[in-house]
XYZ file of C-alpha atoms in Angstrom:
597
model
C -44.529 -40.788 23.118
C -43.787 -44.733 23.395
C -46.524 -47.106 23.093
C -48.976 -43.904 21.942
C -52.129 -44.380 20.559
C -52.946 -42.302 17.160
C -56.142 -42.616 17.149
C -58.557 -41.974 12.975
C -62.075 -41.884 14.308
C -64.461 -42.212 11.236
C -66.797 -44.168 12.454
C -70.215 -44.235 10.753
C -72.080 -46.073 13.390
C -71.703 -44.425 16.451
C -69.581 -45.414 19.385
C -71.092 -44.169 22.603
C -73.630 -46.793 22.945
C -71.329 -49.279 24.245
C -73.287 -51.359 26.399
C -74.419 -51.355 30.271
C -72.747 -54.428 30.521
C -68.849 -53.300 30.197
C -69.685 -50.343 32.768
C -70.403 -52.826 35.630
C -67.689 -55.101 35.056
C -64.570 -55.262 36.876
C -61.860 -53.256 34.010
C -60.216 -55.537 31.502
C -56.890 -55.847 31.951
C -53.127 -57.140 30.777
C -50.631 -58.575 32.687
C -47.389 -59.524 33.361
C -45.038 -62.474 31.403
C -42.403 -63.672 32.081
C -40.236 -65.833 28.931
C -37.225 -66.893 27.241
C -35.458 -68.288 30.189
C -31.747 -68.698 30.942
C -30.188 -70.436 33.784
C -26.483 -70.165 34.703
C -24.151 -73.223 34.170
C -24.940 -74.653 38.251
C -28.457 -73.801 37.565
C -28.466 -71.256 41.113
C -29.540 -69.296 39.391
C -31.819 -67.874 36.018
C -31.713 -65.078 33.410
C -35.568 -64.473 31.741
C -37.784 -62.093 29.603
C -40.149 -60.375 31.579
C -43.134 -57.426 30.689
C -43.386 -56.306 34.373
C -42.071 -53.097 34.259
C -43.545 -52.132 30.951
C -42.292 -53.271 28.064
C -40.151 -56.880 28.016
C -36.537 -55.992 29.666
C -34.014 -58.790 31.403
C -34.352 -59.822 34.478
C -31.427 -62.089 36.573
C -32.327 -63.418 40.117
C -31.419 -66.459 41.965
C -33.602 -69.592 41.524
C -35.720 -69.983 44.801
C -35.537 -66.362 45.770
C -38.027 -63.392 44.865
C -35.072 -61.198 44.777
C -34.777 -59.975 41.203
C -32.987 -57.304 39.519
C -33.210 -55.654 35.690
C -31.134 -55.323 33.211
C -32.364 -52.306 31.369
C -31.932 -51.924 27.859
C -33.682 -48.832 25.728
C -35.519 -51.057 23.352
C -37.042 -54.096 23.964
C -35.550 -57.711 24.325
C -37.527 -61.013 22.962
C -35.127 -63.451 24.081
C -32.141 -64.595 26.493
C -29.217 -66.964 25.954
C -26.207 -67.480 29.024
C -23.146 -68.529 27.715
C -21.836 -71.781 29.319
C -19.179 -70.304 30.490
C -21.852 -68.033 33.010
C -19.535 -63.815 32.060
C -21.925 -63.937 29.373
C -25.828 -63.068 28.798
C -27.041 -62.865 25.039
C -29.453 -60.381 24.146
C -31.956 -59.990 20.981
C -33.617 -56.429 20.870
C -35.821 -55.370 18.498
C -35.775 -51.271 18.232
C -38.684 -49.767 17.794
C -40.547 -53.416 17.794
C -40.069 -54.051 14.206
C -38.563 -57.609 13.034
C -35.051 -56.595 12.935
C -33.196 -58.150 16.007
C -30.050 -56.709 17.416
C -27.774 -59.236 19.142
C -26.183 -57.693 22.763
C -23.950 -58.773 25.433
C -24.179 -58.335 29.129
C -22.937 -59.938 32.006
C -24.795 -60.768 34.269
C -23.962 -58.237 36.516
C -25.073 -55.870 33.754
C -21.951 -54.742 32.692
C -19.661 -54.326 29.918
C -23.026 -53.672 27.622
C -22.235 -53.802 24.086
C -23.300 -55.301 20.649
C -22.136 -57.520 18.448
C -24.510 -58.331 15.020
C -28.077 -57.466 13.671
C -25.586 -53.963 12.786
C -27.527 -51.048 10.000
C -30.749 -52.664 8.305
C -29.170 -56.006 9.386
C -31.024 -59.152 11.509
C -29.464 -61.165 13.644
C -31.841 -64.514 14.733
C -31.150 -68.189 15.253
C -28.760 -67.156 18.244
C -27.030 -69.818 20.558
C -24.163 -70.236 22.425
C -21.325 -73.083 21.436
C -21.482 -75.651 24.378
C -18.404 -75.792 26.993
C -17.155 -72.670 24.096
C -17.018 -68.898 24.319
C -18.800 -68.193 20.528
C -22.200 -66.999 19.701
C -23.761 -69.275 16.346
C -26.330 -66.928 14.795
C -27.788 -66.405 11.068
C -28.534 -62.581 9.397
C -30.485 -62.008 6.995
C -31.711 -65.571 6.434
C -28.674 -65.555 4.448
C -25.200 -65.308 6.658
C -24.190 -68.032 9.290
C -22.175 -66.559 11.464
C -19.723 -67.217 14.224
C -19.019 -64.467 16.666
C -15.295 -65.259 19.819
C -17.036 -63.738 22.053
C -13.472 -63.573 23.803
C -11.605 -61.934 20.593
C -13.910 -60.582 18.805
C -13.716 -62.167 15.954
C -16.819 -63.141 13.489
C -16.378 -65.642 11.256
C -18.566 -66.488 8.297
C -18.857 -70.158 8.123
C -21.140 -70.146 5.058
C -23.541 -68.015 2.254
C -26.836 -68.511 0.661
C -30.489 -67.440 0.469
C -32.853 -68.865 2.725
C -29.797 -70.249 5.334
C -29.771 -71.031 9.279
C -26.606 -72.216 11.300
C -28.117 -75.053 13.470
C -24.451 -76.203 15.462
C -20.976 -76.657 14.684
C -19.351 -80.319 16.128
C -16.752 -79.556 18.873
C -13.742 -79.584 16.709
C -15.041 -76.842 14.017
C -14.881 -78.943 11.658
C -18.510 -79.602 10.340
C -21.451 -77.630 10.512
C -25.522 -78.122 11.020
C -27.366 -75.803 8.350
C -30.863 -75.330 7.945
C -32.073 -75.041 4.224
C -35.191 -73.775 2.202
C -38.079 -71.812 2.511
C -41.343 -72.349 4.803
C -42.982 -75.273 4.682
C -39.849 -76.774 3.065
C -36.831 -77.213 4.705
C -34.122 -79.694 5.435
C -31.057 -80.169 7.910
C -27.475 -79.917 6.414
C -23.883 -81.553 7.480
C -21.659 -78.902 5.940
C -17.545 -79.706 5.740
C -16.313 -76.580 6.438
C -13.458 -76.816 4.621
C -14.278 -78.489 1.597
C -17.914 -76.707 0.984
C -19.054 -79.817 1.357
C -23.016 -80.229 1.827
C -24.764 -83.747 2.818
C -28.728 -84.015 3.239
C -29.897 -85.336 7.035
C -33.048 -84.492 7.043
C -36.347 -82.347 6.232
C -36.597 -80.488 9.057
C -35.968 -77.263 11.317
C -33.144 -77.911 13.924
C -30.736 -80.046 14.526
C -27.200 -80.482 17.197
C -24.170 -81.989 17.393
C -23.991 -84.842 20.397
C -20.989 -83.704 23.177
C -18.307 -85.391 20.873
C -19.567 -84.486 17.991
C -20.232 -88.430 17.083
C -23.689 -88.034 16.076
C -26.661 -85.532 15.240
C -30.059 -85.204 17.090
C -32.124 -82.984 14.970
C -36.438 -82.489 15.223
C -36.358 -84.092 11.559
C -39.475 -84.282 8.868
C -40.023 -87.520 7.302
C -42.601 -88.402 8.353
C -46.440 -87.407 9.053
C -45.511 -85.495 12.157
C -41.755 -83.926 13.422
C -39.799 -87.016 15.317
C -36.535 -86.438 17.239
C -34.110 -88.255 15.081
C -30.402 -89.496 15.725
C -28.613 -89.630 12.859
C -25.118 -91.954 12.961
C -23.241 -91.901 10.022
C -25.359 -94.162 7.606
C -28.110 -95.022 10.795
C -31.034 -93.170 11.480
C -33.125 -93.773 14.477
C -36.343 -92.695 15.632
C -35.452 -91.407 19.440
C -39.166 -89.616 20.038
C -42.587 -89.418 17.578
C -43.804 -91.202 15.093
C -47.861 -90.394 16.168
C -47.284 -86.802 17.423
C -45.736 -83.890 16.898
C -42.306 -83.096 18.337
C -41.952 -79.287 18.872
C -39.046 -79.256 20.053
C -35.979 -80.206 22.393
C -32.733 -80.083 24.659
C -30.135 -82.300 25.504
C -27.532 -81.900 28.343
C -24.319 -80.436 27.419
C -23.517 -84.523 28.448
C -25.696 -85.623 26.063
C -27.480 -88.056 28.347
C -31.210 -86.224 28.667
C -32.782 -84.919 25.945
C -36.135 -83.220 27.708
C -38.430 -83.517 24.217
C -41.653 -81.870 23.915
C -44.588 -83.236 22.286
C -47.683 -81.437 21.003
C -51.186 -83.253 21.942
C -54.904 -83.034 21.814
C -54.829 -80.482 20.060
C -52.800 -78.215 21.085
C -51.509 -79.405 24.932
C -48.081 -80.475 25.780
C -46.716 -83.023 27.242
C -43.188 -82.977 28.403
C -40.843 -85.556 28.520
C -37.142 -87.153 29.831
C -35.282 -89.340 27.940
C -32.472 -91.134 28.549
C -30.102 -91.217 25.361
C -27.273 -93.378 27.068
C -26.051 -95.252 24.551
C -24.758 -97.917 27.337
C -26.377 -100.732 28.258
C -26.579 -99.190 31.721
C -29.659 -99.993 34.460
C -32.503 -97.100 32.807
C -31.004 -96.397 29.763
C -34.071 -95.590 26.653
C -36.394 -95.149 29.793
C -38.909 -92.070 29.703
C -39.899 -90.292 31.988
C -43.032 -87.551 32.281
C -42.609 -84.459 34.085
C -45.655 -82.981 35.894
C -46.678 -79.326 34.248
C -48.002 -76.565 35.723
C -49.711 -74.901 32.828
C -50.950 -77.082 29.208
C -49.179 -75.129 26.928
C -45.178 -74.829 27.650
C -42.294 -73.387 25.786
C -38.428 -72.732 26.082
C -36.219 -75.505 26.914
C -33.364 -74.990 28.430
C -30.513 -77.176 30.478
C -27.998 -75.811 32.470
C -24.638 -77.074 31.565
C -23.824 -79.178 34.178
C -27.577 -80.896 33.880
C -28.220 -80.459 36.903
C -31.425 -78.291 36.192
C -34.243 -77.870 33.747
C -36.483 -73.888 33.427
C -39.371 -73.914 30.642
C -41.712 -71.676 30.416
C -46.520 -72.497 30.615
C -48.862 -70.969 31.336
C -52.879 -71.335 30.374
C -56.196 -70.187 30.066
C -56.043 -66.699 33.192
C -52.361 -68.009 33.142
C -49.411 -65.637 31.362
C -46.514 -67.611 30.934
C -44.362 -68.241 33.551
C -40.711 -69.241 34.039
C -40.263 -72.840 36.098
C -37.485 -74.974 36.016
C -36.983 -78.779 37.753
C -33.894 -81.544 38.768
C -32.619 -83.464 35.961
C -35.251 -86.678 36.650
C -38.355 -84.524 36.747
C -38.558 -83.718 40.213
C -38.477 -80.631 42.457
C -41.133 -78.243 40.513
C -40.482 -74.951 40.640
C -41.766 -71.899 39.932
C -38.442 -69.023 39.325
C -40.914 -66.350 38.610
C -44.371 -67.416 37.672
C -48.018 -66.514 38.834
C -50.984 -68.868 39.077
C -54.470 -69.027 36.948
C -56.821 -67.043 37.852
C -59.481 -67.900 39.858
C -62.392 -67.504 37.185
C -61.059 -68.013 34.278
C -62.450 -69.667 32.119
C -61.007 -72.845 30.395
C -62.006 -73.814 26.893
C -63.568 -77.588 24.431
C -61.395 -79.078 21.954
C -64.370 -78.563 19.221
C -64.413 -81.178 15.487
C -65.968 -80.395 13.041
C -65.671 -81.018 8.939
C -64.909 -78.303 6.528
C -66.516 -77.999 2.934
C -64.191 -80.802 2.071
C -65.147 -83.624 4.887
C -61.349 -82.181 6.218
C -61.777 -81.996 9.544
C -60.926 -78.776 11.700
C -61.001 -78.223 15.805
C -60.731 -75.081 17.759
C -60.940 -73.827 20.907
C -63.799 -72.941 22.194
C -64.393 -69.763 25.160
C -67.895 -69.998 26.029
C -70.443 -68.656 28.944
C -72.192 -70.004 31.461
C -75.569 -71.014 29.922
C -77.172 -72.239 26.931
C -76.961 -70.564 23.473
C -77.272 -68.644 21.034
C -74.749 -66.419 22.192
C -72.654 -63.489 20.077
C -69.678 -64.981 19.100
C -66.445 -63.620 17.641
C -63.525 -66.431 15.304
C -60.549 -65.830 16.204
C -57.943 -66.740 13.068
C -54.398 -66.885 14.293
C -51.672 -65.600 12.943
C -48.521 -68.032 10.823
C -50.296 -69.533 8.740
C -48.173 -72.197 10.347
C -48.641 -71.255 14.220
C -51.106 -72.862 15.800
C -53.769 -72.041 18.273
C -53.838 -73.965 22.121
C -55.077 -73.375 25.411
C -52.252 -71.002 26.577
C -52.868 -67.156 28.403
C -55.583 -64.675 26.066
C -57.176 -61.998 28.224
C -58.806 -60.842 24.998
C -60.783 -64.333 25.135
C -61.437 -64.459 29.100
C -62.940 -60.537 28.949
C -65.173 -61.698 26.196
C -66.572 -64.785 28.541
C -67.358 -62.376 31.231
C -69.184 -59.991 29.087
C -71.016 -63.500 26.892
C -69.323 -63.192 24.416
C -68.246 -65.872 23.462
C -64.696 -67.208 22.036
C -64.249 -70.240 19.197
C -60.213 -70.331 18.189
C -59.449 -72.478 15.198
C -57.089 -73.903 13.550
C -57.993 -74.481 9.969
C -56.021 -75.872 7.119
C -52.961 -74.670 7.063
C -52.184 -74.750 11.267
C -49.166 -76.053 12.274
C -49.836 -79.520 15.289
C -51.404 -81.745 13.400
C -48.713 -82.731 10.333
C -47.433 -82.557 7.315
C -50.572 -82.539 4.834
C -52.222 -80.288 6.931
C -50.201 -77.189 7.507
C -49.385 -77.423 3.479
C -52.996 -77.848 2.407
C -53.258 -74.277 1.859
C -50.141 -72.742 -0.272
C -50.349 -71.027 -3.376
C -53.391 -71.782 -5.388
C -55.204 -74.009 -2.351
C -55.473 -70.611 -0.149
C -59.211 -70.380 -1.157
C -60.003 -73.869 0.841
C -58.580 -72.137 3.928
C -60.588 -68.928 3.997
C -63.483 -71.491 3.216
C -62.857 -72.808 6.366
C -63.818 -69.523 8.071
C -67.094 -70.129 6.665
C -67.500 -73.836 8.253
C -66.460 -72.353 11.647
C -69.737 -70.054 10.684
C -71.316 -73.247 10.498
C -70.628 -75.389 12.958
C -70.946 -72.542 15.127
C -74.628 -71.545 13.729
C -75.605 -75.551 13.556
C -75.046 -76.755 17.344
C -76.534 -73.892 18.262
C -73.387 -71.979 19.659
C -73.451 -68.632 18.235
C -76.039 -65.880 17.383
C -74.663 -62.679 16.068
C -71.107 -63.649 15.465
C -67.834 -61.163 14.296
C -63.972 -62.554 12.932
C -61.053 -60.982 13.782
C -57.075 -61.830 13.709
C -53.758 -61.280 13.097
C -50.580 -61.427 11.252
C -52.397 -63.593 8.525
C -54.890 -64.348 10.454
C -55.889 -60.482 9.955
C -55.352 -61.017 6.391
C -58.014 -64.425 6.836
C -60.359 -62.107 8.660
C -60.121 -59.433 5.181
C -60.603 -62.017 2.872
C -63.724 -63.922 4.841
C -65.486 -60.763 5.114
C -65.756 -59.749 1.381
C -65.911 -63.616 0.201
C -68.961 -64.581 2.576
C -69.807 -60.527 3.624
C -73.921 -62.129 5.053
C -72.108 -64.050 7.553
C -70.074 -60.876 9.915
C -71.435 -58.148 11.877
C -68.062 -57.007 12.973
C -65.065 -57.897 12.245
C -61.106 -55.665 13.656
C -58.417 -56.583 11.467
C -55.012 -56.724 13.633
C -51.518 -55.607 10.954
C -53.133 -58.174 7.946
C -52.579 -58.555 4.895
C -54.867 -56.387 2.483
C -52.532 -56.793 -0.605
C -49.614 -58.954 -1.606
C -48.156 -57.218 -4.520
C -47.868 -54.776 -1.854
C -46.836 -57.126 0.538
C -44.043 -58.154 -1.537
C -42.304 -54.898 -2.673
C -42.302 -53.768 1.067
C -42.518 -56.296 3.752
C -37.943 -57.034 4.294
C -36.337 -59.192 2.031
C -36.027 -62.321 3.844
C -39.453 -62.591 4.647
C -40.741 -62.109 1.473
C -37.942 -65.158 0.248
C -38.778 -67.561 3.078
C -42.823 -66.548 2.327
C -43.125 -67.857 -1.585
C -43.502 -70.830 -0.375
C -46.840 -70.044 1.245
C -48.331 -67.496 -0.810
C -47.061 -68.330 -4.201
C -44.186 -65.701 -6.074
C -45.446 -62.437 -7.089
C -43.757 -63.110 -10.208
C -45.390 -66.509 -11.122
C -48.379 -66.445 -9.454
C -49.059 -62.222 -10.153
C -53.331 -62.733 -10.870
C -53.672 -66.135 -8.615
C -52.450 -63.508 -5.714
C -54.468 -60.366 -7.178
C -57.256 -62.590 -6.792
C -56.413 -63.217 -3.476
C -56.504 -59.934 -3.111
C -58.808 -58.794 -0.032
C -58.462 -55.012 -1.395
C -59.935 -55.850 -4.237
C -62.945 -56.928 -2.788
C -63.211 -54.731 -0.173
C -66.533 -53.219 -1.925
C -68.218 -56.422 -0.985
C -67.507 -55.868 2.683
C -71.109 -54.899 4.907
C -69.359 -55.685 8.119
C -67.949 -52.249 10.613
C -64.382 -52.963 10.345
C -61.679 -51.724 13.026
C -58.180 -51.739 12.003
C -55.060 -52.126 13.740
C -51.388 -51.705 13.927
C -48.056 -51.100 14.647
C -46.233 -47.818 13.246
C -42.796 -49.937 12.574
C -43.409 -53.185 11.382
C -42.271 -53.998 8.696
C -43.098 -57.548 8.447
C -46.234 -56.894 7.374
C -45.773 -53.331 6.830
C -48.321 -50.051 7.807
C -49.235 -49.555 4.273
C -51.576 -53.004 4.631
C -53.821 -51.134 6.475
C -53.629 -47.872 5.262
C -55.118 -48.894 1.763
C -58.109 -50.640 3.653
C -58.729 -47.524 6.011
C -58.207 -45.693 2.535
C -60.809 -47.766 0.819
C -63.383 -47.451 4.145
C -63.421 -44.045 4.233
C -64.128 -43.108 0.199
C -67.534 -45.765 0.717
C -67.980 -43.778 3.991
C -68.123 -47.396 5.344
C -68.665 -47.599 8.903
C -64.606 -48.320 10.969
C -62.111 -47.663 12.937
C -58.172 -47.241 12.805
C -55.601 -48.200 15.802
C -52.445 -46.872 15.160
C -49.749 -47.797 17.994
C -46.381 -46.119 17.498
C -43.492 -47.257 18.711
C -44.881 -50.785 17.889
C -43.552 -53.195 15.035
C -45.374 -56.579 14.398
C -45.798 -57.226 18.385
C -47.513 -55.038 20.506
C -44.335 -55.167 23.322
C -45.489 -52.762 25.347
C -48.800 -53.136 28.319
C -49.452 -50.269 27.907
C -50.251 -51.080 24.219
C -51.759 -54.085 24.507
C -53.695 -52.544 27.961
C -54.918 -49.629 25.115
C -55.736 -52.382 22.629
C -57.165 -54.605 24.794
C -59.916 -51.941 25.914
C -60.811 -50.881 22.040
C -61.164 -54.002 21.168
C -62.972 -55.372 24.109
C -65.679 -52.117 23.308
C -65.542 -52.213 20.013
C -66.809 -55.788 19.693
C -69.263 -55.172 22.467
C -70.733 -52.226 20.753
C -72.139 -54.449 17.354
C -72.311 -57.748 18.919
C -74.432 -57.346 21.897
C -78.382 -56.657 21.905
């Protein structure tokens, strides 16, 4: 059954002892969200992904109207893009919720559905339409840069290499922009498609050609923070950035305006419209700030005619919603969005020192009244992700039950510069584990925390296991959500392209085998003392389910208090709302049982 929850209960401590407070409160809920906006060429219609029907699917509606219809897929949809000619939607789906992606084309009215990439065991990512052309650019398995002409069905491989990604092809079809390299060490090159010669432009993640192909816009990383740069021949110009991280950008098809998204104040968003006009016309170079309907923004996309910009926005108690504004930043309007809950708790940004003096920050969601409060330390995934003041129903539900939440950005997180994001690489991983202890020390020294739990997902699940085993005396409860427990089995069973890209972060299983064994919590699991809940998706091939199974087996052999939640029909993320609602209820029950007196 889709979204079915399998429980393997070998809990020594009685789970029926749940606090009366939980019964008195309204049940926690998982609300629908909307993301991945795509606009028709004239900006009058929008397509986006929404899970309002229970599973992420594509919805299409006129901008300014509440009428919307769903384009049904048999599997969850992760993103959608509208062709510049208006005739096609390119939809990325994830079979079984696993990390592997397929690409399907469908007409905006729901007809002529067919698959074009990601066949068999292949995965297709970084999907984008080439402006003004019925051509899809994408990357398969991080090894092949592919163009698909949807009018003729022709498939062209423009480059092949390990850890490659196709960014763009110039309008004349003579050159391509490619991204090379593993996580934390990527660079953008200009490739001559006739000769195969490549020229390195910048260290960075994304780049596009200007409409005429005369210059390149890139999210470059030549300094401490990623910046928006313009490369024209031998000249490189910084357009935005330098002192704050440029998170993403989108340029209009006429090349005159760029929407630029900054990451500021520890994870809040700042959206600016930058005039790129090369002519000395009045207002050239001007920057306009767009008022935001939520503190965290993503998914910038322009209509092909440049009249409309769409994006997603979210915040505490405010699920992701799709919004639009005019080219000058005016006329902000919701396409499909819900307001923030009236009783939502907004976090404060905490700042404290790590054991070695490095400055760490974290978002603190605190119940009313003076502490100490029972507190949960939540560790995000990545590790290159960032904890931001977005929508997280778990945090809101816990605070309403009297439990505080600290969501820190330990070293390795993005948003704080190149040095910080690479400060946990390979042998430096021990310092990231030590950062978790620094979080608890801060909570105790400031009187915020009494009893303390720790939890996280993906890399945050790994960090949870590592901290529970390294500092067992600090924690009263833990939850590991799809975390790695043994780097050897992770590398053995994860997808090949995930393993290849991860070596720069975690280490090479051949060269750094001894270090990776030392860093693997499974080899110290006998030190774990806190009751542990393990959560995993059955179809996860990013962090394969063996990472959970071996932890559960080890705890069962010792008779240690634990619980195992295995979700069928789910992969690395819980994409079905029914699964997320069940996870939310069970997580709250586990934490309140062990944290509240």
